[in-house]
XYZ file of C-alpha atoms in Angstrom:
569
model
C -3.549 -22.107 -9.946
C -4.872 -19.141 -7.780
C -6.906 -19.627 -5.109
C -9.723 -17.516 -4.785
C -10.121 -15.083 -1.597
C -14.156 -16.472 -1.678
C -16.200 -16.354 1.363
C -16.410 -19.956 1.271
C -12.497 -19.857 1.321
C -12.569 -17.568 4.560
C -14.705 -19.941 6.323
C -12.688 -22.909 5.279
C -9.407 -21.218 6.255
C -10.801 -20.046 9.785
C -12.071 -23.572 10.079
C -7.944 -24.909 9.490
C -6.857 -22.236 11.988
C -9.011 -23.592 14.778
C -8.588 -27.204 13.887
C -4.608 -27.679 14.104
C -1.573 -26.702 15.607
C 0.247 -23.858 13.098
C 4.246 -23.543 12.747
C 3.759 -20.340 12.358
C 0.831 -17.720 12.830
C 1.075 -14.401 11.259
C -0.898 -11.564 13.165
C -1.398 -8.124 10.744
C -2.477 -8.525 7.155
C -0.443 -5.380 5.854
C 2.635 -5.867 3.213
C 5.052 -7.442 6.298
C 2.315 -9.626 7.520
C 1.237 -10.906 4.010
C 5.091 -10.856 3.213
C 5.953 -13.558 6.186
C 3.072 -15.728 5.752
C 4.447 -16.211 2.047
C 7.788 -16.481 3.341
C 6.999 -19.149 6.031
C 4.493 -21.348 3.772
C 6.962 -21.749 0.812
C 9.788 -23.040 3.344
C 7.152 -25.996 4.175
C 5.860 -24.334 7.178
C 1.994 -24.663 8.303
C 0.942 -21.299 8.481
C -1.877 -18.816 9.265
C -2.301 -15.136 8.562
C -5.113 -12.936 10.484
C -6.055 -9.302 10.228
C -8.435 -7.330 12.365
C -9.763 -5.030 8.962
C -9.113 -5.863 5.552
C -5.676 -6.514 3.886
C -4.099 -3.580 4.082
C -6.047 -1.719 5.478
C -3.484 0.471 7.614
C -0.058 1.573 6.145
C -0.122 -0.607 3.465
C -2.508 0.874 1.271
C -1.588 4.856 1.847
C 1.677 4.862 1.076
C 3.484 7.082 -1.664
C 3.054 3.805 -4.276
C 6.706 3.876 -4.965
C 9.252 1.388 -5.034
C 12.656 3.447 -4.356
C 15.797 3.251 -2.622
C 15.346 6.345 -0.856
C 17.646 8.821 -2.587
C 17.815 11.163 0.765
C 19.159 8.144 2.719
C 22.088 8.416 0.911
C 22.580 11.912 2.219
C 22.228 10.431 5.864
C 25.415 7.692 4.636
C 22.858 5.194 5.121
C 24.420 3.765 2.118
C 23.531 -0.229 3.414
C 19.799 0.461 3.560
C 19.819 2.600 0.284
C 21.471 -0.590 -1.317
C 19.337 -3.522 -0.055
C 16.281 -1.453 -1.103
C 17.016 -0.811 -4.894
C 17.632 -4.770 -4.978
C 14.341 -5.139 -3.925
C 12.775 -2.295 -6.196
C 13.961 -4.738 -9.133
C 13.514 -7.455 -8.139
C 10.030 -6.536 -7.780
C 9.295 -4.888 -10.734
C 11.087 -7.907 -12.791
C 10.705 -11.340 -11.252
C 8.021 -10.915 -8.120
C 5.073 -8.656 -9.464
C 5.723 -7.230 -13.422
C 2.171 -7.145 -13.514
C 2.154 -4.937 -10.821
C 5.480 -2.522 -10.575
C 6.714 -0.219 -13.252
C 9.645 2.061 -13.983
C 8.459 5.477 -13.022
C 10.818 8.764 -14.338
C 11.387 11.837 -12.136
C 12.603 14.836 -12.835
C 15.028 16.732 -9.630
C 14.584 20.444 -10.686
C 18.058 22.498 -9.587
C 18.013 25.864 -8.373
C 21.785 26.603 -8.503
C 24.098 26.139 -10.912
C 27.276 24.524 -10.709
C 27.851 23.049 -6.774
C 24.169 21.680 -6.483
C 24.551 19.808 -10.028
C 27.804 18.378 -9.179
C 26.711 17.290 -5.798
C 22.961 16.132 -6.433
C 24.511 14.090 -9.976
C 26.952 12.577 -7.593
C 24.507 11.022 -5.325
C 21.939 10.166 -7.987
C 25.129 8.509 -10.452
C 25.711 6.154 -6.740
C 22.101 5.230 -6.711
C 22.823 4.144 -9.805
C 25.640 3.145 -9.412
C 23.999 0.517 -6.392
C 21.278 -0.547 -8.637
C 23.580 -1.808 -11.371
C 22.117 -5.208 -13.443
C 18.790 -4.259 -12.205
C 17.429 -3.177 -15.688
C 16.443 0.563 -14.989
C 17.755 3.282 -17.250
C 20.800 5.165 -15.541
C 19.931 9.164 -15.027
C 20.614 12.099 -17.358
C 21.750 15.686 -17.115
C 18.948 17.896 -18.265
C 19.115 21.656 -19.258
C 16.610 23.780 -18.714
C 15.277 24.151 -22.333
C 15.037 20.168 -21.501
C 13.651 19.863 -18.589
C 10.529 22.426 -19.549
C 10.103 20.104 -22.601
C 9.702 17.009 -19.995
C 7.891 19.348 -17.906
C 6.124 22.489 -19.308
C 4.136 22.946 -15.851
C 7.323 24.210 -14.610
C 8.104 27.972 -13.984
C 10.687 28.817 -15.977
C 12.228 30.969 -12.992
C 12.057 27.437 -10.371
C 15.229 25.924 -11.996
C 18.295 26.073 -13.754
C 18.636 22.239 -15.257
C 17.154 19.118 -14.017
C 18.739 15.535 -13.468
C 15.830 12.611 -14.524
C 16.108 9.415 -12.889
C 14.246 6.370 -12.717
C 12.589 4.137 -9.525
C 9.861 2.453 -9.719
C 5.218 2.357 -9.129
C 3.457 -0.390 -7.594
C -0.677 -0.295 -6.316
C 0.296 -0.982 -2.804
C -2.874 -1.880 -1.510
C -3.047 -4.937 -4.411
C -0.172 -5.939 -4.364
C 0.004 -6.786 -0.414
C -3.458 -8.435 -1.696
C -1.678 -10.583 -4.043
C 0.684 -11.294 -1.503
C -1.717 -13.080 0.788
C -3.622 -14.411 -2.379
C 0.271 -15.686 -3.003
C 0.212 -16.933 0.348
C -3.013 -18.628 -0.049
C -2.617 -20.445 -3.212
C 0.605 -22.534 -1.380
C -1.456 -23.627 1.383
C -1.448 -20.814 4.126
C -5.070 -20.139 6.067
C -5.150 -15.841 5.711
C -8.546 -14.913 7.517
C -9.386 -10.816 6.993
C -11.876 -9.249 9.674
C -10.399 -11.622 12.269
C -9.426 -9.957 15.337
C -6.395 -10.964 17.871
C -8.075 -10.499 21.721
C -5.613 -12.079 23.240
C -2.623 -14.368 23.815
C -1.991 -17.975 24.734
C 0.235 -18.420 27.358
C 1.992 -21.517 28.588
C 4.277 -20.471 31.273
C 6.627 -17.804 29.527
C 5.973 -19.395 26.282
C 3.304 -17.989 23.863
C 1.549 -20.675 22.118
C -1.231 -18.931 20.232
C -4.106 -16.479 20.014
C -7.893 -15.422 21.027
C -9.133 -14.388 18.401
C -12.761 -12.798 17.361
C -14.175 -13.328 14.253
C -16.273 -9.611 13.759
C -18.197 -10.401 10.697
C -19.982 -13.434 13.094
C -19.110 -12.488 16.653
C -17.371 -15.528 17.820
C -14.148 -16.779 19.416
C -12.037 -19.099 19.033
C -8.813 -20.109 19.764
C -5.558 -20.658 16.919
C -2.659 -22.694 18.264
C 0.934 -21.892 17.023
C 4.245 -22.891 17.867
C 5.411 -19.509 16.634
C 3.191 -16.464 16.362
C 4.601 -13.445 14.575
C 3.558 -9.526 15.599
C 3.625 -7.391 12.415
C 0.949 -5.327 13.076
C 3.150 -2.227 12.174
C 1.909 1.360 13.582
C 0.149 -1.258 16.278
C 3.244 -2.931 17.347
C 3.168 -1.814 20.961
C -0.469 -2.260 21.132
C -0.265 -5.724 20.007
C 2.431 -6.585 22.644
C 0.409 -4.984 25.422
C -1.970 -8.071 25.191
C 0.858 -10.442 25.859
C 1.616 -8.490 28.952
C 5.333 -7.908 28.117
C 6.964 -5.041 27.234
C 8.477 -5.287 23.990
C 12.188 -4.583 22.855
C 11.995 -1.539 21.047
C 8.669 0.910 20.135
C 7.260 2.151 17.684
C 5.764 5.947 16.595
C 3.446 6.791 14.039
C 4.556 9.438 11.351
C 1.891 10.793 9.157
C 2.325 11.413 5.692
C -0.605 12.947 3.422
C -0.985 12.281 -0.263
C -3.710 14.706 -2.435
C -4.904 13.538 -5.627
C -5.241 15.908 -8.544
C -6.508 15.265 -12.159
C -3.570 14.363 -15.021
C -4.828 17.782 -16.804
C -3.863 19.892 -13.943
C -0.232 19.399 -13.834
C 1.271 19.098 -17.772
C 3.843 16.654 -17.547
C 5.278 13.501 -18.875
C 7.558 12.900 -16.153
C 7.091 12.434 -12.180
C 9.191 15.011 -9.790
C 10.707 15.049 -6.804
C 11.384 18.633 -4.887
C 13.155 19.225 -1.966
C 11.396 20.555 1.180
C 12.715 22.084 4.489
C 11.660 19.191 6.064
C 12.175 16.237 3.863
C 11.260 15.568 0.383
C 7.954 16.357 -2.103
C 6.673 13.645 -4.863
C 4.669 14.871 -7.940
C 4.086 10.799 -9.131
C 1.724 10.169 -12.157
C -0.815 7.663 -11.471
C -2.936 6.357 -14.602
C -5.428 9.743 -15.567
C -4.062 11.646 -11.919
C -1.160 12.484 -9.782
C -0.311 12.129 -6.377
C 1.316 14.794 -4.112
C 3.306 13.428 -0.940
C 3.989 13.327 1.511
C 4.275 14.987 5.128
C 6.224 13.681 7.742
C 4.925 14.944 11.083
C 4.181 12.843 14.743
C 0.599 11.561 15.143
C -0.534 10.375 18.697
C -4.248 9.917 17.721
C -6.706 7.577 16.119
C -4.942 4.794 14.226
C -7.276 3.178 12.062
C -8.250 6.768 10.476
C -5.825 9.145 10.666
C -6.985 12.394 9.215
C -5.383 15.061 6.730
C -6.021 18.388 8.414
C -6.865 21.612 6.372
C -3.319 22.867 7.553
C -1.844 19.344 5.826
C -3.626 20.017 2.629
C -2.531 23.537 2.772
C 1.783 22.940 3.302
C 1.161 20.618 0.310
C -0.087 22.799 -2.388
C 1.983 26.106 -0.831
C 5.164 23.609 -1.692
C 4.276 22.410 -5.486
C 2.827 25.697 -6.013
C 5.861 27.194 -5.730
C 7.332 25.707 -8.659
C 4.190 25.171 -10.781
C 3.805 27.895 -13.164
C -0.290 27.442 -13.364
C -1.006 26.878 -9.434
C -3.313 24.187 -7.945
C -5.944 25.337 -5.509
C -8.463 23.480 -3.311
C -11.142 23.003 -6.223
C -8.210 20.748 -8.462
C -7.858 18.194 -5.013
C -9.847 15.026 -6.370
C -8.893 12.635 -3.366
C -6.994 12.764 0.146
C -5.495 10.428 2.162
C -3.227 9.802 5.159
C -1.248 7.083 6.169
C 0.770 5.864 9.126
C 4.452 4.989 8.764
C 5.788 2.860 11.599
C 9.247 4.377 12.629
C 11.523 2.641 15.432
C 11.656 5.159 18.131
C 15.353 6.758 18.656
C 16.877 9.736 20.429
C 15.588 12.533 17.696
C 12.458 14.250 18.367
C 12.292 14.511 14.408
C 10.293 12.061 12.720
C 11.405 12.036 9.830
C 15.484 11.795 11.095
C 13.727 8.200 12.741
C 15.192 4.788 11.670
C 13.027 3.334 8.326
C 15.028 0.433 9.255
C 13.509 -2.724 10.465
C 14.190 -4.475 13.871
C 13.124 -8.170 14.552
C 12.809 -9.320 17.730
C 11.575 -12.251 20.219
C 10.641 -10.420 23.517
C 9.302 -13.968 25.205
C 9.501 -17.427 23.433
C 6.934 -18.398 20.618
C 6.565 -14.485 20.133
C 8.790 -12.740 17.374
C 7.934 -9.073 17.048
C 8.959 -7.412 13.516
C 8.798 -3.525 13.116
C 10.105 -0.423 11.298
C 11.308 -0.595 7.665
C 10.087 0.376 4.325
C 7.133 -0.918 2.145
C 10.139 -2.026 -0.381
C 11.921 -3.638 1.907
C 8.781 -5.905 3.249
C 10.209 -8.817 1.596
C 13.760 -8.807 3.822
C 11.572 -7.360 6.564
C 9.501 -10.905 6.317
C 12.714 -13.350 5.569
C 13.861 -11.893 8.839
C 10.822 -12.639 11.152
C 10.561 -15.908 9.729
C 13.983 -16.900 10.265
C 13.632 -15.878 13.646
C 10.745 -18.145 13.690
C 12.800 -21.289 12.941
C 15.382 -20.298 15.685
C 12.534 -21.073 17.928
C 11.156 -23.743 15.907
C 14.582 -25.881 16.603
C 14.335 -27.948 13.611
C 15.467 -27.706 10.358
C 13.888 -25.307 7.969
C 14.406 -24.532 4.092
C 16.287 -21.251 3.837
C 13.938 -18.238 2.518
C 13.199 -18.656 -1.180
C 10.563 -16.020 -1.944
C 13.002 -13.815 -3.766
C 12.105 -16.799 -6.648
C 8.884 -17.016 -6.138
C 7.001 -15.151 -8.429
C 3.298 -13.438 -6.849
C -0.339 -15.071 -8.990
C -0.602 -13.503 -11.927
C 2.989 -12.844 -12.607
C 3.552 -15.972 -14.568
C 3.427 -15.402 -18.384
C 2.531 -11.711 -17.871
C 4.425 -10.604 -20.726
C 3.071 -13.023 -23.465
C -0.527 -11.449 -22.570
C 0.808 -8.010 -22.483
C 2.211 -8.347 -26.613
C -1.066 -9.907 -26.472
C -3.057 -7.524 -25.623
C -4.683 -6.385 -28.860
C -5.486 -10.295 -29.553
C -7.476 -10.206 -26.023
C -9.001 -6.973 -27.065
C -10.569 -8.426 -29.899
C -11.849 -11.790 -28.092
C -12.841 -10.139 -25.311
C -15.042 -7.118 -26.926
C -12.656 -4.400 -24.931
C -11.253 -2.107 -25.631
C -7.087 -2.178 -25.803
C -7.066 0.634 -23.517
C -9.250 -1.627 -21.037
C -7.428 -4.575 -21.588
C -4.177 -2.502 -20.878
C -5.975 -1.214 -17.710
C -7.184 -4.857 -16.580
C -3.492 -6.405 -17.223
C -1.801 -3.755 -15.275
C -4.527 -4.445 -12.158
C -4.620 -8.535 -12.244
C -1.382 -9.751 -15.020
C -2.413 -13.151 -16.234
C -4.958 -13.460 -14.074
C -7.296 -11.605 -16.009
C -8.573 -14.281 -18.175
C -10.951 -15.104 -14.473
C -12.057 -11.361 -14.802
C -13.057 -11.564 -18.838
C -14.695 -14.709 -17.404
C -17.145 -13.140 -15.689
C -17.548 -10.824 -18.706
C -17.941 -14.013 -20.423
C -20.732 -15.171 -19.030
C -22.253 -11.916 -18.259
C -21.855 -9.379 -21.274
C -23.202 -6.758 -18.409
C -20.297 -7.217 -16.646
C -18.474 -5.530 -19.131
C -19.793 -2.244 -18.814
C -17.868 0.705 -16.843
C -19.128 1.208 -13.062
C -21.541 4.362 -13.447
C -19.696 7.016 -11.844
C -16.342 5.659 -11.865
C -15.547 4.851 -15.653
C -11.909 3.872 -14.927
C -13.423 0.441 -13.594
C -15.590 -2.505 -14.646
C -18.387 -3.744 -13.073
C -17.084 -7.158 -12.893
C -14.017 -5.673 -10.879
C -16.185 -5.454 -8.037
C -18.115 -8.754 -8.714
C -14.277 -10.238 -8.827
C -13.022 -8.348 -6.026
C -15.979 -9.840 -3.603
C -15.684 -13.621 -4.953
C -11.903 -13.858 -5.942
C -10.133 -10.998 -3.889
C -11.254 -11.287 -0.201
C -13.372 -7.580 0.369
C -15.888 -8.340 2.772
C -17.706 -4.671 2.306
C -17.834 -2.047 0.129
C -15.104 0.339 2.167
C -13.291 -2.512 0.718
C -13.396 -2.456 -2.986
C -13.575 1.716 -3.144
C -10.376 2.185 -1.705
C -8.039 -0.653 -2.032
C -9.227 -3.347 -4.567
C -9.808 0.012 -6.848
C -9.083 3.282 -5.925
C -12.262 4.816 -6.583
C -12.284 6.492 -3.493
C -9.142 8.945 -4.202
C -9.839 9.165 -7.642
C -13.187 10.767 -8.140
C -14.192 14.054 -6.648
C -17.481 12.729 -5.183
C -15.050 10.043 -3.708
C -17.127 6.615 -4.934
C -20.531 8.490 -3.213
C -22.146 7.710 -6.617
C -21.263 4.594 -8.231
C -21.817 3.019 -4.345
C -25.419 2.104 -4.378
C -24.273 -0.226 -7.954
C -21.355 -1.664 -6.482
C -23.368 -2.967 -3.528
C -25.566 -4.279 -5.930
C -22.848 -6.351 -7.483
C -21.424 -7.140 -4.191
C -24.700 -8.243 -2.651
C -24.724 -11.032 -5.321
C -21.753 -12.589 -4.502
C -21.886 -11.978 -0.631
C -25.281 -13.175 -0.512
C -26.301 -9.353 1.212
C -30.047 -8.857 2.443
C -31.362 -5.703 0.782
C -30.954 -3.807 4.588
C -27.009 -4.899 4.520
C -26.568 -3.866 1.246
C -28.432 -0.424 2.371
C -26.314 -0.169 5.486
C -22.924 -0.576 3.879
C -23.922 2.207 0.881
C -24.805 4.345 4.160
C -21.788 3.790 6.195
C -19.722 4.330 2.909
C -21.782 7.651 2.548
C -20.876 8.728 5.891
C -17.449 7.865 5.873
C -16.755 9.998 3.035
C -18.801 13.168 4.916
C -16.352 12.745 7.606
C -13.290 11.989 5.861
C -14.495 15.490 3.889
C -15.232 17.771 7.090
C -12.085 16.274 8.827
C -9.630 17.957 5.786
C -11.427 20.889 6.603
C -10.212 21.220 10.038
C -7.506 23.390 11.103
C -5.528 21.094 13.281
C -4.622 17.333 14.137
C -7.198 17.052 17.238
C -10.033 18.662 15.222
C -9.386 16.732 12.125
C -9.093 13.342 13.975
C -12.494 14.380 15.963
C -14.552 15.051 13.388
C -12.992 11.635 11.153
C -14.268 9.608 14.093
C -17.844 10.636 14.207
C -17.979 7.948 11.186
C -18.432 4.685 12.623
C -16.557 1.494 11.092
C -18.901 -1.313 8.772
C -17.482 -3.859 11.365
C -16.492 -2.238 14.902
C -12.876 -3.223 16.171
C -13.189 -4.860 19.708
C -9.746 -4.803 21.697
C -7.113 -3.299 20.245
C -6.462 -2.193 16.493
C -4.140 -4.627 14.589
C -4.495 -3.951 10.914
């Protein structure tokens, strides 16, 4: 049974975290942090997750959405990393989270004929080739007659053939959700809005946390025998409250993603091009696409860093050049910017920095995990958690989440043959049920619940049609979103997916919010408000020329709840 991310939940679970000694605390709610508290709770460990924002709130939900191996790794010989990441891609996609991962086709467009066809169908028939038992179609060989019928938006004068391949789609921002909800339902205490101030200290030894609860301004203490740092981009900000320096550091790297409607780009397939830099992703994504990413250093704001007008510009300039109908800034329906956390090495470079992982334990009680990929978040979390029992000194259960399933996975198929049957019951639509299915897997029976017992509920979200209104009412009582930032960009993706960015349909989703949350009619005012302003700054930021300027103007829009000490999302 799935426990419910309720606010009567929260208050239980910050209750547990002040009342006991923990095995193991987890400090970061993003995909690692959600990852090792599932990891550590299903060995038999007690275990506690906090997070200064919401669950994945940094990296975790502005990332590419892709589950790959990393096809240009294997042009680095990083043929180790390339390998352990396509295990994870299916496992993913089909044990962990069907209900939440798909197959996803690209198309690699060639420009010359015979060497780059033999070389690139080399590499791609290894990925394969590593990925073998894992259930995904193997590649093809494409003309160019072919490749224009996969992809008509094509200029016929940008390629010569094509290779299609497969990886793989997940909602990132859900599915680290359904991690912690994972977590949650097997006993761990996860606590969002819960800030670390500070460490415990016995000697060398850390033995717990400060932290601040910021929806109720209080502190409190959390005991832990082991307390793990996976606070990502915020590593070495983390580790500057214990006082210690830490073994390795991390940079930021950001990467920008646009948003365009489905009808702009005609296509049936995703692509990848190749950039002087790195790589370019054209990924469908439900009635849109997503271009990404950038790779570039960023020294500023963490919590919000900003696409610059220059960002947005290098995008379009690169799938413009082999789109034979161009994009301009009027066909942009969303932005956003993430932060990847890359283990600093000798290249100046960002994107020649490691995307492997490091763990490790810089003073005892304190394991520090950093680097890697969002696929890899599940090896990433094993790790930290088996360095964790080293310190424990007992005997511990070896990892078994590669068998453990996420809520909502279990009998996710059934429903989805299904789905017409629910359709009927339910009053949906197929399409809706379809759209519900892909967003919650057998957990949607709580969402036509709600519908259920209030037909209104059933209705689309004025504004933002793609969603129901009982999303948000679920999202508030089931899905742990404190505020409305919340539910418009990462319990939906309202936010990126409409051009007025979720301005309109904000006012009724703090209505439906309010009635869970128990919001005066000021606080629901104040959070349609601060969403309003968010979005003004988020849309005069992208319209900067440069980093500093961008990042400037992004931060004249305060946060809902104001981060303290230091930023550990």
């Amino acid at each position: 049974m799935a426990t419910a991310l309720s606010p009567q939940y929260r208050d239980s679970a910050l209750a547990a975290l002040a009342g006991a000694e923990l095995d193991v605390l987890v400090v970061g709610g993003g995909v690692v942090g959600a990852g090792a508290a599932l990891d550590a709770v299903t060995r038999g460990l007690s275990t506690g997750l906090v997070e200064a924002r919401d669950l994945a709130s940094g990296t975790s939900s502005r990332s590419s959405k892709l589950l790959h191996g990393g096809l240009r790794y294997l042009e680095m010989l990083d043929f180790a990393l390339v390998k352990e990441a396509l295990h994870e891609r299916d496992l993913i996609v089909a044990t962990l989270a069907p209900h939440l991962a798909r197959p996803l086709r690209f198309l690699y467009p060639l420009k010359h004929r015979a060497w780059e066809r033999a070389y690139a169908g080399a590499g791609v028939t290894l990925y394969d080739t590593m990925a073998l038992g894992g259930g995904m179609p193997r590649h093809r060989q494409l003309t160019r007659t072919g490749a224009l019928r996969a992809c008509p938006a094509l200029r016929k004068d940008a390629l010569v053939g094509a290779i299609q391949y497969y990886d793989a789609q997940v909602d990132d921002a859900r599915h680290t959700m359904f991690l912690a909800r994972t977590a949650a339902a097997y006993g761990a205490h996860v606590a969002s809005r819960t800030e670390v101030v500070g460490f415990l200290r016995e000697g060398e030894r850390v033995t717990g946390v400060r932290v601040k609860d910021l929806e109720y301004d209080r502190v409190f203490e959390v005991r832990a025998q082991q307390v793990i740092n996976a606070t990502g981009v915020w590593t070495d900000d983390t580790q500057a409250l214990v006082g210690e320096r830490g073994q390795f550091h991390v940079r930021a790297s950001k990467g920008i993603h646009l948003v365009v409607p489905r009808d702009r780009i005609q296509s049936t397939t995703g692509l990848i091009l190749r950039t002087e830099k790195s790589v370019l992703f054209v990924i469908p994504w439900g009635r849109h696409w997503i271009i990404g990413t950038t790779d570039t250093d960023w020294s500023l704001d963490k919590a919000h860093p900003a696409a610059s007008s220059t960002d947005i510009d290098y995008l379009l300039e690169h799938v413009n050049s082999v789109l034979a109908t161009p994009l301009s800034r009027t066909d942009v329906q969303g932005v956003y910017a993430g932060l990847r956390p890359l283990l600093s090495g000798e290249s100046e470079a960002t994107s020649q920095l490691s995307r492997e992982h490091m763990v490790g334990s810089p003073v005892p009680g304190l394991v520090v995990v950093a680097g890697g990929k969002y696929t890899t978040y599940r090896v990433m979390a094993r790790d930290a958690v088996d360095a964790c029992v080293h310190g424990l000194g007992r005997s511990v259960p070896k990892s078994c989440t590669d068998r453990v399933p996420l809520v909502g996975a279990e009998g996710y198929p059934a429903l989805w043959n299904q789905r017409r049957i629910l359709a009927q019951k339910s009053g949906l639509h197929v399409a809706r049920v379809e759209h519900l299915l892909g967003r919650y897997g057998s957990l949607v029976h709580e969402v036509l619940d709600l519908i259920a017992q209030s037909p209104s509920l059933g209705a689309a979200l004025g504004g933002a049609d793609d969603y129901l209104r009982a999303e948000v009412v679920y999202a508030a009582g089931n899905e742990g979103a404190r505020h409305l930032e919340d539910v418009l960009t990462r319990r939906t993706r309202i936010s990126i997916e409409t051009f007025d960015r979720g301005v309109n349909c904000a006012q009724e989703a703090a209505e439906l919010m309010a009635s869970v949350l128990g919001w005066t009619a000021d606080q629901t005012a104040r959070e349609v408000e601060n969403y309003r302003v968010r979005v003004e700054a988020e849309r005069e930021s992208q319209e900067q020329p440069d980093d500093e300027t961008a990042d400037a103007t992004r931060l004249g829009a305060p946060d809902v709840v104001p981060v303290t000490a230091t930023d550990v999302a």
